[in-house]
Amino acid sequence: TPRFASQCGYTIAVNHPNIEFRASVLSCYVHNLNDEQFSLVIQIKLSGTDVEASTYIQTLSCMYSPWAAREIFCEENYMQVSVQRNIPDIDYAQDAEDWALVFPEVSVLLKRNFSSSK
């Protein structure tokens, strides 16, 4: 259903006669092996007036290197954010000169705080 698809990270688009199915690597029921190999087993049911009903099982899989770019991925009805990385520390001493030009009184406070934190 569309609700299940958006909750679980799937999209299904119909462009007759084709159907496009997309799944996020973080979607429901995806098997994740070491954050590098992802697989999903889907069941496809075909039916119609001119086709005898049939069911097919298909395994989808993909591989990523550990540092592959996949932090933010936007799709039609969902967004995923993955691969948490540390944010580098801010060097306040480096920024002191910029503040000094705009607010000279802040420069004095920054120098005091920076020297007392060492």
PDB file of C-alpha atoms in Angstrom:
ATOM      1  CA  THR A   1       0.000   0.000   0.000  1.00  0.00           C
ATOM      2  CA  PRO A   2       1.190   3.598  -0.427  1.00  0.00           C
ATOM      3  CA  ARG A   3       1.134   4.156   3.347  1.00  0.00           C
ATOM      4  CA  PHE A   4       3.304   1.086   3.996  1.00  0.00           C
ATOM      5  CA  ALA A   5       5.656   2.148   1.202  1.00  0.00           C
ATOM      6  CA  SER A   6       6.234   5.624   2.654  1.00  0.00           C
ATOM      7  CA  GLN A   7       6.626   4.308   6.225  1.00  0.00           C
ATOM      8  CA  CYS A   8       9.137   1.661   5.169  1.00  0.00           C
ATOM      9  CA  GLY A   9      11.200   3.513   2.562  1.00  0.00           C
ATOM     10  CA  TYR A  10       9.762   2.101  -0.658  1.00  0.00           C
ATOM     11  CA  THR A  11       8.376   3.806  -3.734  1.00  0.00           C
ATOM     12  CA  ILE A  12       6.219   2.229  -6.396  1.00  0.00           C
ATOM     13  CA  ALA A  13       5.537   4.064  -9.651  1.00  0.00           C
ATOM     14  CA  VAL A  14       3.271   2.818 -12.424  1.00  0.00           C
ATOM     15  CA  ASN A  15       3.977   3.933 -15.969  1.00  0.00           C
ATOM     16  CA  HIS A  16       1.966   1.497 -18.086  1.00  0.00           C
ATOM     17  CA  PRO A  17       3.048  -1.101 -18.950  1.00  0.00           C
ATOM     18  CA  ASN A  18       6.004  -0.743 -16.543  1.00  0.00           C
ATOM     19  CA  ILE A  19       6.097  -0.733 -12.752  1.00  0.00           C
ATOM     20  CA  GLU A  20       9.092   0.778 -10.974  1.00  0.00           C
ATOM     21  CA  PHE A  21       9.934  -0.352  -7.432  1.00  0.00           C
ATOM     22  CA  ARG A  22      12.586   1.426  -5.351  1.00  0.00           C
ATOM     23  CA  ALA A  23      13.763   0.527  -1.863  1.00  0.00           C
ATOM     24  CA  SER A  24      16.007   2.446   0.489  1.00  0.00           C
ATOM     25  CA  VAL A  25      18.966   0.598   2.019  1.00  0.00           C
ATOM     26  CA  LEU A  26      17.396   1.519   5.379  1.00  0.00           C
ATOM     27  CA  SER A  27      13.915   0.308   4.453  1.00  0.00           C
ATOM     28  CA  CYS A  28      11.911  -2.302   6.321  1.00  0.00           C
ATOM     29  CA  TYR A  29      13.018  -5.922   5.857  1.00  0.00           C
ATOM     30  CA  VAL A  30      16.365  -5.049   4.244  1.00  0.00           C
ATOM     31  CA  HIS A  31      19.159  -7.332   5.429  1.00  0.00           C
ATOM     32  CA  ASN A  32      22.217  -5.191   6.198  1.00  0.00           C
ATOM     33  CA  LEU A  33      25.604  -6.920   6.370  1.00  0.00           C
ATOM     34  CA  ASN A  34      28.320  -4.689   7.883  1.00  0.00           C
ATOM     35  CA  ASP A  35      26.764  -1.574   6.335  1.00  0.00           C
ATOM     36  CA  GLU A  36      28.233  -2.660   2.981  1.00  0.00           C
ATOM     37  CA  GLN A  37      25.930  -5.350   1.558  1.00  0.00           C
ATOM     38  CA  PHE A  38      22.178  -4.866   1.445  1.00  0.00           C
ATOM     39  CA  SER A  39      19.570  -7.359   0.265  1.00  0.00           C
ATOM     40  CA  LEU A  40      15.794  -7.514   0.131  1.00  0.00           C
ATOM     41  CA  VAL A  41      13.489 -10.352  -0.918  1.00  0.00           C
ATOM     42  CA  ILE A  42      10.271  -9.212  -2.600  1.00  0.00           C
ATOM     43  CA  GLN A  43       7.217 -11.095  -3.781  1.00  0.00           C
ATOM     44  CA  ILE A  44       5.685  -9.973  -7.076  1.00  0.00           C
ATOM     45  CA  LYS A  45       2.109 -10.994  -7.869  1.00  0.00           C
ATOM     46  CA  LEU A  46       0.917 -10.636 -11.454  1.00  0.00           C
ATOM     47  CA  SER A  47      -2.735 -10.860 -12.353  1.00  0.00           C
ATOM     48  CA  GLY A  48      -5.043  -9.500 -14.973  1.00  0.00           C
ATOM     49  CA  THR A  49      -7.695 -10.363 -17.507  1.00  0.00           C
ATOM     50  CA  ASP A  50      -5.290 -11.574 -20.198  1.00  0.00           C
ATOM     51  CA  VAL A  51      -2.668 -13.053 -17.834  1.00  0.00           C
ATOM     52  CA  GLU A  52      -2.968 -16.062 -15.562  1.00  0.00           C
ATOM     53  CA  ALA A  53      -2.179 -15.098 -11.947  1.00  0.00           C
ATOM     54  CA  SER A  54       1.464 -15.757 -11.098  1.00  0.00           C
ATOM     55  CA  THR A  55       3.710 -15.105  -8.108  1.00  0.00           C
ATOM     56  CA  TYR A  56       7.459 -14.550  -8.329  1.00  0.00           C
ATOM     57  CA  ILE A  57      10.077 -14.252  -5.589  1.00  0.00           C
ATOM     58  CA  GLN A  58      12.946 -11.908  -6.399  1.00  0.00           C
ATOM     59  CA  THR A  59      16.039 -11.037  -4.346  1.00  0.00           C
ATOM     60  CA  LEU A  60      17.364  -7.505  -4.782  1.00  0.00           C
ATOM     61  CA  SER A  61      20.867  -6.666  -3.613  1.00  0.00           C
ATOM     62  CA  CYS A  62      23.466  -3.934  -3.789  1.00  0.00           C
ATOM     63  CA  MET A  63      26.877  -3.198  -2.333  1.00  0.00           C
ATOM     64  CA  TYR A  64      28.418   0.043  -1.071  1.00  0.00           C
ATOM     65  CA  SER A  65      31.944   0.814   0.013  1.00  0.00           C
ATOM     66  CA  PRO A  66      32.121   1.909   3.669  1.00  0.00           C
ATOM     67  CA  TRP A  67      32.693   5.565   2.681  1.00  0.00           C
ATOM     68  CA  ALA A  68      30.188   5.759  -0.169  1.00  0.00           C
ATOM     69  CA  ALA A  69      28.341   9.067  -0.265  1.00  0.00           C
ATOM     70  CA  ARG A  70      24.825   8.379   0.997  1.00  0.00           C
ATOM     71  CA  GLU A  71      24.239  10.833   3.823  1.00  0.00           C
ATOM     72  CA  ILE A  72      20.999  12.345   2.509  1.00  0.00           C
ATOM     73  CA  PHE A  73      18.745  10.677  -0.017  1.00  0.00           C
ATOM     74  CA  CYS A  74      15.445  12.226  -1.074  1.00  0.00           C
ATOM     75  CA  GLU A  75      12.730  10.295  -2.850  1.00  0.00           C
ATOM     76  CA  GLU A  76       9.168  11.105  -3.877  1.00  0.00           C
ATOM     77  CA  ASN A  77       7.540  10.330  -0.540  1.00  0.00           C
ATOM     78  CA  TYR A  78      10.363   9.948   1.977  1.00  0.00           C
ATOM     79  CA  MET A  79      13.827  11.114   2.951  1.00  0.00           C
ATOM     80  CA  GLN A  80      16.579   9.129   4.643  1.00  0.00           C
ATOM     81  CA  VAL A  81      19.629  10.412   6.431  1.00  0.00           C
ATOM     82  CA  SER A  82      22.325   7.868   7.166  1.00  0.00           C
ATOM     83  CA  VAL A  83      25.998   7.343   7.965  1.00  0.00           C
ATOM     84  CA  GLN A  84      26.630   9.442  11.030  1.00  0.00           C
ATOM     85  CA  ARG A  85      30.007  11.144  10.942  1.00  0.00           C
ATOM     86  CA  ASN A  86      31.728  13.270  13.561  1.00  0.00           C
ATOM     87  CA  ILE A  87      31.619  17.023  13.094  1.00  0.00           C
ATOM     88  CA  PRO A  88      35.079  18.592  13.400  1.00  0.00           C
ATOM     89  CA  ASP A  89      35.718  20.856  16.382  1.00  0.00           C
ATOM     90  CA  ILE A  90      35.688  24.597  15.794  1.00  0.00           C
ATOM     91  CA  ASP A  91      38.968  26.390  16.344  1.00  0.00           C
ATOM     92  CA  TYR A  92      37.814  29.483  18.239  1.00  0.00           C
ATOM     93  CA  ALA A  93      41.256  31.085  18.186  1.00  0.00           C
ATOM     94  CA  GLN A  94      41.198  31.044  14.399  1.00  0.00           C
ATOM     95  CA  ASP A  95      37.860  32.907  14.381  1.00  0.00           C
ATOM     96  CA  ALA A  96      38.886  35.527  16.931  1.00  0.00           C
ATOM     97  CA  GLU A  97      40.354  37.869  14.320  1.00  0.00           C
ATOM     98  CA  ASP A  98      37.092  37.961  12.357  1.00  0.00           C
ATOM     99  CA  TRP A  99      35.130  38.856  15.486  1.00  0.00           C
ATOM    100  CA  ALA A 100      37.670  41.492  16.458  1.00  0.00           C
ATOM    101  CA  LEU A 101      37.034  43.397  13.261  1.00  0.00           C
ATOM    102  CA  VAL A 102      33.283  43.594  13.843  1.00  0.00           C
ATOM    103  CA  PHE A 103      33.024  43.605  17.648  1.00  0.00           C
ATOM    104  CA  PRO A 104      36.263  44.678  19.341  1.00  0.00           C
ATOM    105  CA  GLU A 105      34.803  44.002  22.820  1.00  0.00           C
ATOM    106  CA  VAL A 106      34.143  40.356  21.890  1.00  0.00           C
ATOM    107  CA  SER A 107      37.784  39.914  20.922  1.00  0.00           C
ATOM    108  CA  VAL A 108      38.841  40.547  24.513  1.00  0.00           C
ATOM    109  CA  LEU A 109      36.326  37.995  25.860  1.00  0.00           C
ATOM    110  CA  LEU A 110      37.362  35.365  23.324  1.00  0.00           C
ATOM    111  CA  LYS A 111      41.032  35.771  24.187  1.00  0.00           C
ATOM    112  CA  ARG A 112      40.264  35.399  27.924  1.00  0.00           C
ATOM    113  CA  ASN A 113      38.077  32.296  27.416  1.00  0.00           C
ATOM    114  CA  PHE A 114      40.501  30.678  25.011  1.00  0.00           C
ATOM    115  CA  SER A 115      43.544  31.195  27.243  1.00  0.00           C
ATOM    116  CA  SER A 116      41.683  29.931  30.359  1.00  0.00           C
ATOM    117  CA  SER A 117      40.522  26.754  28.569  1.00  0.00           C
ATOM    118  CA  LYS A 118      44.076  25.607  27.813  1.00  0.00           C
TER     119      LYS A 118
END
